[in-house]
Amino acid sequence: MSNFFKKKEEKPKPKVAIHSITGCAGCQLVIYFIRDKLLEILGEIDLVSAPMIKGKNQPGPYDICIVEGMVASEQDLEHLKKWREESKILVAWGTCATHGNVPGIKIFEDDEKVENTVYDNKSNLTGKNKPVKPTPIEQHVKVDFSISGCPPAEIEFMRMMQHFLMGMKPRVYNEPVCVECTLNENLCLLDDGKECLGPMIRGGCNALCPNINHPCTGCHGPLEDANIPQVIKLLERNGISKELIKQRLQKYAGLKFEELGTELR
Ligand code: SF4
Ligand code: SF4
Ligand code: SF4
């Protein structure tokens, strides 16, 4: 008998999970607030686990697991290791996941002092809640793709998912903010003596801040191959103090700060 009328076999949709450890949930919100294309993407995947928006969530295995946040407790570590074991592809989503970001500022202060300031009662900080040294997720598990940003831009999620769905390796934008800023024909804020970190920071945000005359404060973290000493010299020539540059880099890239060279110490 002819197979002519037989329904074409559909390819199974990739099982996707969106999970979170210590962070502010802003990176997940970027995904859920994508306007035009979110439903289109959801039609192409099987979103099996997304505790922020779904009541019923499945454990792995996952084809793709997107993780927001950084490791700050024993429980974070336990979850992260489990998701890694359950996932073919693990994505570090956002600057907390890739660099440690704001929660990582803790390493610049005395642990005891921070905990006394934050918690009235420290008796709960035991077992799974026990704090561990704040760390980006790649320090604990293998990460397949890292997309920084506090939060990352929605276009970065769309681009990543499109590449995954086409069976391609996602191409992570890896140019400084200055590239998109120049393409947008902005006047350079450094010429006005403003403290823009764009030359050393990974773009992908379409120069969101300089577009509105606000200096880039570095929320995507430094580029892997940024020539940080040279950029610092350039910024200093423009009257920007080393102390300010240091504060900005500590805020978003604090946990990688030690790797950023001795120039800022
Ligand atoms: S990277 Fe920024 S937006 Fe994302 S979870 Fe961390 S603090 Fe929130
Ligand atoms: S304004 Fe900032 S991001 Fe734009 S070109 Fe100047 S330094 Fe680069
Ligand atoms: S311009 Fe800089 S601070 Fe603003 S969103 Fe882009 S990377 Fe973040």
Coordinates of C-alpha atoms and ligand atoms in Angstrom, one line a residue:
M1 CA 0.0 0.0 0.0
S2 CA 1.2 3.4 -0.9
N3 CA 2.6 5.6 1.9
F4 CA 1.5 8.7 0.1
F5 CA -1.1 9.7 2.7
K6 CA 1.0 8.7 5.7
K7 CA 1.8 11.7 7.8
K8 CA 5.4 12.7 7.5
E9 CA 7.3 11.6 10.6
E10 CA 8.1 14.7 12.7
K11 CA 11.6 15.2 14.2
P12 CA 11.4 15.3 18.0
K13 CA 11.7 18.8 19.3
P14 CA 14.8 19.5 21.5
K15 CA 14.1 19.3 25.2
V16 CA 15.1 22.6 26.8
A17 CA 15.3 23.6 30.4
I18 CA 15.8 27.1 31.9
H19 CA 17.2 26.9 35.4
S20 CA 18.5 29.4 37.9
I21 CA 20.9 29.5 40.9
T22 CA 22.0 32.6 42.8
G23 CA 21.1 35.7 40.7
C24 CA 18.3 38.1 40.4
A25 CA 16.1 36.4 37.7
G26 CA 16.7 39.3 35.3
C27 CA 18.4 37.0 32.8
Q28 CA 15.4 34.7 32.6
L29 CA 13.0 37.6 32.3
V30 CA 14.8 38.7 29.2
I31 CA 13.8 35.4 27.6
Y32 CA 10.2 35.5 28.8
F33 CA 9.7 39.1 27.8
I34 CA 10.9 38.6 24.2
R35 CA 8.0 40.1 22.3
D36 CA 7.5 39.0 18.7
K37 CA 9.4 35.8 18.4
L38 CA 9.1 33.9 21.7
L39 CA 6.0 31.9 20.7
E40 CA 7.7 31.0 17.5
I41 CA 10.7 29.7 19.3
L42 CA 8.5 27.8 21.9
G43 CA 6.8 26.1 18.9
E44 CA 10.2 24.7 17.9
I45 CA 11.3 23.4 21.3
D46 CA 9.9 21.3 24.1
L47 CA 10.3 23.6 27.2
V48 CA 10.3 20.7 29.7
S49 CA 11.5 22.7 32.7
A50 CA 11.3 26.4 33.5
P51 CA 10.3 26.7 37.2
M52 CA 9.9 30.5 36.9
I53 CA 6.9 30.2 34.6
K54 CA 5.8 26.6 34.7
G55 CA 4.0 24.7 37.5
K56 CA 5.0 21.2 36.2
N57 CA 8.7 20.7 35.5
Q58 CA 10.5 17.6 34.3
P59 CA 13.9 16.5 35.4
G60 CA 16.5 15.7 32.7
P61 CA 17.7 14.5 30.3
Y62 CA 17.7 17.8 28.5
D63 CA 19.2 18.6 25.1
I64 CA 19.9 22.2 26.1
C65 CA 20.0 23.5 29.7
I66 CA 20.3 27.3 30.1
V67 CA 21.6 28.3 33.5
E68 CA 21.3 31.7 35.1
G69 CA 23.2 32.7 38.2
M70 CA 26.4 31.9 40.0
V71 CA 27.4 29.4 42.7
A72 CA 27.1 30.8 46.2
S73 CA 25.8 27.9 48.2
E74 CA 26.1 24.1 48.6
Q75 CA 22.7 23.9 47.1
D76 CA 23.7 25.9 44.0
L77 CA 26.5 23.5 43.5
E78 CA 24.4 20.4 43.9
H79 CA 21.8 21.7 41.3
L80 CA 24.5 22.8 38.9
K81 CA 26.2 19.4 38.9
K82 CA 22.9 17.6 38.4
W83 CA 21.9 19.8 35.4
R84 CA 25.3 19.2 33.9
E85 CA 25.0 15.5 34.2
E86 CA 21.5 15.6 32.7
S87 CA 22.3 17.9 29.7
K88 CA 23.9 17.5 26.3
I89 CA 24.5 21.3 26.1
L90 CA 24.9 23.6 29.1
V91 CA 24.7 27.3 28.5
A92 CA 26.0 29.9 31.1
W93 CA 23.4 32.7 30.6
G94 CA 24.3 36.1 31.9
T95 CA 27.2 37.7 33.7
C96 CA 26.5 36.1 37.1
A97 CA 26.9 32.7 35.4
T98 CA 29.9 33.7 33.3
H99 CA 31.9 36.1 35.6
G100 CA 30.2 36.0 39.1
N101 CA 29.0 39.5 38.7
V102 CA 27.4 41.5 41.6
P103 CA 26.9 38.6 44.0
G104 CA 30.7 37.9 43.7
I105 CA 31.5 41.3 45.2
K106 CA 31.4 39.5 48.4
I107 CA 35.0 38.2 47.8
F108 CA 36.3 41.7 48.3
E109 CA 35.0 41.9 51.9
D110 CA 35.4 39.8 55.0
D111 CA 32.9 36.8 54.8
E112 CA 31.9 37.3 58.4
K113 CA 31.2 41.0 58.0
V114 CA 29.1 40.4 54.9
E115 CA 27.0 37.7 56.4
N116 CA 26.4 39.7 59.6
T117 CA 25.2 42.6 57.5
V118 CA 22.9 40.5 55.3
Y119 CA 21.4 38.0 57.8
D120 CA 19.8 38.8 61.1
N121 CA 19.9 35.1 61.9
K122 CA 22.7 33.0 60.6
S123 CA 21.5 29.7 62.0
N124 CA 19.9 28.8 58.7
L125 CA 23.3 29.0 56.9
T126 CA 23.9 25.3 57.3
G127 CA 23.6 22.2 55.2
K128 CA 22.4 23.1 51.6
N129 CA 22.2 26.8 52.5
K130 CA 25.8 26.9 53.6
P131 CA 27.6 29.6 51.6
V132 CA 30.5 28.7 49.5
K133 CA 33.0 31.0 47.9
P134 CA 31.1 32.8 45.1
T135 CA 32.2 31.5 41.7
P136 CA 31.1 31.5 38.1
I137 CA 29.7 28.2 36.9
E138 CA 32.6 27.2 34.6
Q139 CA 34.7 26.9 37.7
H140 CA 32.7 23.8 38.7
V141 CA 31.3 22.2 35.5
K142 CA 32.1 22.2 31.8
V143 CA 30.2 24.9 30.0
D144 CA 29.4 24.6 26.3
F145 CA 28.5 28.2 25.6
S146 CA 28.9 31.4 27.7
I147 CA 26.8 34.4 27.0
S148 CA 27.4 37.3 29.4
G149 CA 25.3 40.4 30.0
C150 CA 23.5 41.8 33.0
P151 CA 21.2 40.8 31.5
P152 CA 22.2 39.6 28.0
A153 CA 20.3 41.2 25.1
E154 CA 17.2 39.3 23.8
I155 CA 18.9 39.1 20.3
E156 CA 21.6 37.0 21.9
F157 CA 19.0 34.4 23.0
M158 CA 17.3 34.5 19.6
R159 CA 20.6 34.0 17.8
M160 CA 21.7 31.2 20.0
M161 CA 18.4 29.3 19.7
Q162 CA 18.2 29.8 15.9
H163 CA 21.7 28.4 15.6
F164 CA 20.9 25.4 17.9
L165 CA 17.7 24.7 15.9
M166 CA 19.6 24.8 12.6
G167 CA 22.0 22.3 14.1
M168 CA 24.8 24.9 14.1
K169 CA 27.3 25.8 16.8
P170 CA 26.1 29.1 18.2
R171 CA 28.3 32.1 17.3
V172 CA 28.8 34.2 20.4
Y173 CA 29.3 37.9 19.6
N174 CA 32.9 38.7 20.4
E175 CA 33.6 42.3 19.5
P176 CA 33.9 45.3 21.9
V177 CA 30.9 47.6 22.5
C178 CA 32.8 50.2 20.4
V179 CA 32.1 48.2 17.2
E180 CA 28.3 48.4 17.5
C181 CA 28.6 52.0 18.9
T182 CA 30.5 53.1 15.8
L183 CA 28.1 51.3 13.5
N184 CA 25.3 53.3 15.2
E185 CA 27.2 56.5 14.4
N186 CA 27.3 57.6 18.0
L187 CA 29.8 60.3 19.0
C188 CA 32.4 58.8 21.3
L189 CA 31.7 59.6 24.9
L190 CA 35.5 59.4 25.7
D191 CA 35.9 62.6 23.7
D192 CA 33.6 64.3 26.3
G193 CA 35.7 62.8 29.2
K194 CA 33.0 60.3 30.1
E195 CA 34.1 57.0 31.7
C196 CA 33.1 54.6 28.9
L197 CA 34.5 51.1 29.2
G198 CA 33.3 50.1 25.8
P199 CA 36.8 49.3 24.3
M200 CA 37.4 46.4 26.6
I201 CA 33.8 45.1 27.1
R202 CA 32.1 42.4 25.0
G203 CA 29.3 43.9 22.9
G204 CA 26.2 42.2 21.6
C205 CA 23.9 44.7 23.3
N206 CA 23.9 47.0 20.2
A207 CA 25.7 49.6 22.4
L208 CA 22.5 50.0 24.4
C209 CA 24.0 52.6 26.8
P210 CA 26.2 54.8 24.6
N211 CA 23.1 55.0 22.2
I212 CA 21.5 57.1 24.9
N213 CA 24.6 59.0 25.9
H214 CA 25.4 56.8 28.9
P215 CA 28.8 55.4 29.2
C216 CA 29.2 51.6 29.1
T217 CA 29.7 50.4 32.6
G218 CA 30.9 47.0 31.6
C219 CA 27.9 44.7 32.3
H220 CA 28.9 42.2 29.6
G221 CA 32.3 41.7 31.3
P222 CA 35.6 42.1 29.5
L223 CA 36.4 40.4 26.2
E224 CA 38.5 37.3 26.5
D225 CA 41.3 38.9 24.5
A226 CA 40.9 42.5 25.5
N227 CA 44.2 44.4 25.9
I228 CA 43.2 45.7 29.3
P229 CA 46.4 47.5 30.1
Q230 CA 46.2 49.5 26.9
V231 CA 42.6 50.3 27.4
I232 CA 43.3 51.5 31.0
K233 CA 46.1 53.8 29.6
L234 CA 43.6 55.1 27.1
L235 CA 41.0 55.8 29.7
E236 CA 43.5 57.4 32.0
R237 CA 44.6 59.7 29.2
N238 CA 41.0 60.8 29.1
G239 CA 41.0 61.8 32.7
I240 CA 39.3 58.6 34.1
S241 CA 40.7 57.5 37.3
K242 CA 42.1 54.0 37.8
E243 CA 40.0 53.7 41.0
L244 CA 36.8 54.2 39.0
I245 CA 37.8 51.6 36.3
K246 CA 38.7 49.2 39.1
Q247 CA 35.3 49.6 40.8
R248 CA 33.4 49.1 37.5
L249 CA 35.4 45.9 36.7
Q250 CA 35.0 44.6 40.2
K251 CA 31.2 45.0 40.0
Y252 CA 30.7 42.9 36.9
A253 CA 33.8 40.9 36.5
G254 CA 35.0 40.7 40.1
L255 CA 35.6 37.0 40.2
K256 CA 37.8 37.2 37.2
F257 CA 39.4 40.3 38.5
E258 CA 42.5 38.5 39.6
E259 CA 43.0 37.5 36.0
L260 CA 42.7 41.0 34.7
G261 CA 46.3 41.9 35.3
T262 CA 48.2 43.7 38.0
E263 CA 47.5 47.2 36.6
L264 CA 44.4 47.7 38.7
R265 CA 45.6 46.5 42.0
Ligands
SF4_1 S1 23.5 38.7 35.3 FE1 22.4 40.5 36.1 S2 20.3 40.2 35.4 FE2 21.3 38.2 35.3 S3 20.9 37.2 37.2 FE3 22.8 38.2 37.4 S4 22.3 40.2 38.3 FE4 20.4 39.4 37.5
SF4_2 S1 31.2 55.8 23.4 FE1 32.2 54.1 24.4 S2 31.5 52.4 23.3 FE2 31.2 54.1 22.0 S3 33.0 54.3 20.7 FE3 33.3 55.6 22.5 S4 34.4 54.3 24.0 FE4 33.5 52.9 22.5
SF4_3 S1 26.7 49.2 26.7 FE1 27.9 48.2 28.2 S2 26.8 48.5 30.2 FE2 25.4 49.0 28.5 S3 24.3 47.0 28.0 FE3 26.1 47.1 26.7 S4 27.7 46.0 27.8 FE4 26.1 46.5 29.3

